[in-house]
Amino acid sequence: MILDFGGGFFLRRATAADHQALAMICLKTGDAGKDASGREDDPDLLGLLYTIPYQVLEPELAFIVDSPAGAAGYLLGAAETAAFNASLASDWYPDLQRRVADPGSDSSHWRGSDWARHRIHHPDFAVPPALAAYPSHGHIDLLPQARRKGIGRRAMAFLEERLAARGSTGIHLEVMPENDDALRFYKAIGFEVVQVPKRCLYVAKRLAHAPAIAG
Ligand SMILES: CC(C)(COP(=O)(O)OP(=O)(O)OC[C@H]1O[C@@H](n2cnc3c(N)ncnc32)[C@H](O)[C@@H]1OP(=O)(O)O)[C@@H](O)C(=O)NCCC(=O)NCCS
C-alpha cells in the first residue's frame, strides 16, 4: 500500500495483472467522466489507447485506487510526454495497428468504436507548444463509489510530488470540455485551463522542485 485513503480505499502500484481493471475503469469513465459502455462496440479499445500503455511503458507512475470490492480507479503519469509519445509510436501502436482494422477517414460511416480504431491508425503524438512548460502529463479516473471522498485531491498531490522529485517542472491533463465536474476538481486543486485550438481542453500546473523520492 502506498497511500491509505481510509474507508478501505488505498493506492497501490499497478501491475500487468491490472490490465483488465484499467480497461474496465477507462470504459466506465470514458464518456467525459461518465460510462461509455453504451457507445463502444469494443470494450477494450479505450483501455488499450489510454491506460494499459502507461502500466507497460512507465510502470513506476502507474497506480490503482483499490478497495475491498476491487479496483475503483487509477492514477497514471508520464514524466516526459514527448518521450512517452515516442515510446507509444515505436513500441505500442504498431501492434495495435496490426490487430485493429482502419475504418477509413469518412467519419459519417463510423459506428461504435470506429472513432477509436481511426485514432489507432492516425495518432497525433505532437505535444502542443502551449504545453511546453508542463512536460509531464497524467490521467485520473475514479469509479462513482470512490468519488468525492478526497481521494482525487490526495492522489494528484502524490503524483505531483513524484513528478517534481524527478525534476519535472509541470504537469498537464486532457479534459473533455463538457466534463464540468472534472474541470471544477482541477481548478480546486490549483490547475489552470490551457486552451489549445482544435484540441480538447487541457488543465496544467507548474511543479516546484522537490527532493528525490526512493521507490
Ligand atoms: C474528477 C475526479 C478525479 C475528482 O476526484 P474526487 O476524489 O472525486 O475529488 P475530491 O473528493 O478529491 O475533490 C476535491 C475538490 O475538487 C472539487 N470537486 C471534485 N469533484 C467535484 C464535483 N463533482 N463537482 C464540484 N466540485 C468537485 C471540490 O472542490 C472538492 O473539494 P471539496 O470536496 O472539499 O468540496 C473524480 O471525481 C473522477 O474520477 N470522476 C470521473 C472521471 C473523470 O471525470 N476523470 C477526470 C478525467 S479528465
Coordinates of N, CA and C in Angstrom, one line a residue, residues 128-206:
P128 N 1.4 20.0 -28.0 CA 1.2 21.4 -28.4 C 2.2 22.4 -27.7
P129 N 2.7 23.4 -28.4 CA 3.7 24.3 -27.8 C 3.2 25.0 -26.6
A130 N 1.8 25.2 -26.5 CA 1.3 25.8 -25.3 C 1.5 25.0 -24.0
L131 N 1.9 23.7 -24.2 CA 2.1 22.9 -23.0 C 3.6 22.7 -22.7
A132 N 4.4 23.5 -23.4 CA 5.9 23.3 -23.2 C 6.4 23.4 -21.8
A133 N 5.7 24.3 -21.0 CA 6.1 24.5 -19.6 C 5.6 23.4 -18.7
Y134 N 4.9 22.4 -19.3 CA 4.3 21.4 -18.4 C 4.6 20.0 -19.1
P135 N 5.9 19.6 -19.0 CA 6.3 18.4 -19.8 C 5.7 17.1 -19.4
S136 N 5.2 17.0 -18.2 CA 4.6 15.7 -17.7 C 3.1 15.7 -18.0
H137 N 2.5 14.5 -18.0 CA 1.0 14.5 -18.1 C 0.5 13.3 -17.3
G138 N -0.8 13.4 -17.0 CA -1.4 12.3 -16.2 C -2.8 12.0 -16.6
H139 N -3.3 11.0 -16.0 CA -4.7 10.6 -16.1 C -5.2 10.2 -14.7
I140 N -6.4 10.6 -14.3 CA -7.0 10.1 -13.1 C -8.5 9.8 -13.4
D141 N -9.0 8.6 -13.1 CA -10.4 8.3 -13.2 C -10.8 7.4 -12.1
L142 N -11.8 7.8 -11.4 CA -12.3 7.0 -10.3 C -13.8 6.6 -10.6
L143 N -14.1 5.4 -10.2 CA -15.5 4.9 -10.3 C -16.4 5.7 -9.3
P144 N -17.7 5.7 -9.5 CA -18.5 6.5 -8.7 C -18.3 6.3 -7.2
Q145 N -18.1 5.0 -6.8 CA -18.0 4.7 -5.3 C -16.8 5.3 -4.7
A146 N -15.8 5.8 -5.5 CA -14.6 6.4 -4.9 C -14.5 7.9 -5.0
R147 N -15.6 8.5 -5.6 CA -15.6 9.9 -5.8 C -16.0 10.7 -4.6
R148 N -15.6 12.0 -4.5 CA -16.0 13.0 -3.5 C -15.6 12.5 -2.1
K149 N -14.5 11.8 -2.0 CA -14.0 11.4 -0.7 C -12.6 12.0 -0.4
G150 N -12.2 12.9 -1.3 CA -10.8 13.5 -1.1 C -9.8 12.6 -1.7
I151 N -10.1 11.5 -2.4 CA -9.1 10.6 -3.0 C -8.4 11.3 -4.2
G152 N -9.2 11.9 -5.0 CA -8.6 12.6 -6.2 C -7.6 13.6 -5.8
R153 N -8.0 14.5 -4.8 CA -7.1 15.5 -4.3 C -5.8 14.9 -3.8
R154 N -5.9 13.9 -3.0 CA -4.6 13.3 -2.4 C -3.8 12.5 -3.5
A155 N -4.5 11.9 -4.4 CA -3.8 11.1 -5.4 C -3.1 12.1 -6.3
M156 N -3.7 13.2 -6.7 CA -3.0 14.1 -7.6 C -1.8 14.8 -6.9
A157 N -2.0 15.1 -5.6 CA -0.8 15.6 -4.8 C 0.3 14.7 -4.8
F158 N 0.0 13.4 -4.7 CA 1.0 12.4 -4.7 C 1.8 12.3 -6.0
L159 N 1.0 12.3 -7.1 CA 1.6 12.3 -8.5 C 2.5 13.5 -8.7
E160 N 1.9 14.7 -8.3 CA 2.7 15.9 -8.5 C 4.0 15.8 -7.7
E161 N 4.0 15.3 -6.5 CA 5.2 15.1 -5.7 C 6.2 14.2 -6.4
R162 N 5.7 13.1 -6.9 CA 6.6 12.1 -7.6 C 7.2 12.7 -8.8
L163 N 6.5 13.5 -9.5 CA 7.0 14.1 -10.8 C 8.0 15.2 -10.4
A164 N 7.7 16.0 -9.4 CA 8.6 17.1 -9.0 C 9.9 16.5 -8.5
A165 N 9.8 15.4 -7.8 CA 11.0 14.7 -7.3 C 11.9 14.2 -8.5
R166 N 11.3 13.9 -9.6 CA 12.1 13.5 -10.8 C 12.5 14.7 -11.6
G167 N 12.2 15.9 -11.1 CA 12.7 17.1 -11.8 C 11.8 17.7 -12.8
S168 N 10.5 17.2 -12.8 CA 9.5 17.8 -13.7 C 9.1 19.2 -13.3
T169 N 9.0 20.1 -14.3 CA 8.6 21.5 -14.0 C 7.1 21.7 -14.1
G170 N 6.4 20.8 -14.6 CA 4.9 21.0 -14.8 C 4.2 19.8 -15.3
I171 N 2.9 19.7 -15.0 CA 2.1 18.6 -15.5 C 0.8 19.1 -16.2
H172 N 0.4 18.4 -17.2 CA -0.9 18.7 -17.8 C -1.8 17.5 -18.0
L173 N -3.1 17.7 -18.1 CA -4.0 16.6 -18.3 C -5.0 17.1 -19.4
E174 N -5.5 16.2 -20.1 CA -6.5 16.5 -21.2 C -7.9 16.3 -20.5
V175 N -8.8 17.2 -20.8 CA -10.1 17.1 -20.2 C -11.2 17.4 -21.3
M176 N -12.2 16.6 -21.4 CA -13.3 16.9 -22.3 C -14.0 18.2 -21.9
P177 N -14.2 19.1 -22.8 CA -14.8 20.4 -22.4 C -16.1 20.3 -21.6
E178 N -16.8 19.2 -21.9 CA -18.2 19.1 -21.3 C -18.1 18.4 -19.9
N179 N -16.8 18.1 -19.5 CA -16.7 17.4 -18.2 C -16.5 18.5 -17.1
D180 N -17.7 19.1 -16.7 CA -17.7 20.2 -15.8 C -17.2 19.8 -14.4
D181 N -17.6 18.6 -14.0 CA -17.1 18.2 -12.6 C -15.6 18.1 -12.6
A182 N -15.0 17.5 -13.6 CA -13.5 17.4 -13.6 C -12.9 18.8 -13.7
L183 N -13.4 19.7 -14.5 CA -12.8 21.0 -14.5 C -12.9 21.7 -13.2
R184 N -14.0 21.5 -12.5 CA -14.1 22.1 -11.1 C -13.1 21.5 -10.2
F185 N -12.9 20.1 -10.3 CA -11.9 19.4 -9.5 C -10.5 20.0 -9.7
Y186 N -10.1 20.1 -11.0 CA -8.7 20.5 -11.3 C -8.5 22.0 -10.8
K187 N -9.5 22.8 -11.0 CA -9.4 24.2 -10.6 C -9.3 24.2 -9.1
A188 N -10.0 23.4 -8.4 CA -10.0 23.3 -6.9 C -8.6 22.9 -6.4
I189 N -7.9 22.2 -7.2 CA -6.5 21.7 -6.7 C -5.4 22.5 -7.4
G190 N -5.7 23.7 -7.9 CA -4.7 24.6 -8.4 C -4.3 24.5 -9.8
F191 N -5.0 23.8 -10.7 CA -4.7 23.8 -12.1 C -5.4 24.9 -12.8
E192 N -4.7 25.4 -13.9 CA -5.3 26.4 -14.7 C -5.7 25.8 -16.1
V193 N -6.6 26.4 -16.8 CA -7.1 25.9 -18.1 C -6.1 26.4 -19.1
V194 N -5.7 25.5 -20.0 CA -4.9 26.0 -21.2 C -5.6 25.6 -22.4
Q195 N -5.9 26.6 -23.2 CA -6.7 26.4 -24.5 C -5.7 26.0 -25.6
V196 N -6.0 24.9 -26.3 CA -5.2 24.6 -27.5 C -6.2 24.4 -28.6
P197 N -6.1 25.3 -29.6 CA -7.1 25.3 -30.7 C -7.2 23.9 -31.4
K198 N -8.3 23.5 -31.8 CA -8.6 22.2 -32.5 C -8.3 21.0 -31.6
R199 N -8.1 21.1 -30.4 CA -7.8 20.0 -29.5 C -8.8 20.0 -28.4
C200 N -8.8 19.0 -27.5 CA -9.5 19.1 -26.2 C -9.0 20.2 -25.4
L201 N -9.6 20.3 -24.2 CA -9.1 21.3 -23.3 C -8.0 20.7 -22.5
Y202 N -7.1 21.5 -22.0 CA -6.1 21.0 -21.1 C -6.1 21.8 -19.8
V203 N -5.7 21.1 -18.7 CA -5.5 21.8 -17.5 C -4.0 21.5 -17.1
A204 N -3.4 22.5 -16.5 CA -2.0 22.4 -16.3 C -1.6 23.1 -15.0
K205 N -0.4 22.7 -14.4 CA 0.1 23.2 -13.2 C 1.6 23.1 -13.2
R206 N 2.2 24.2 -12.7 CA 3.7 24.2 -12.5 C 4.0 23.4 -11.3

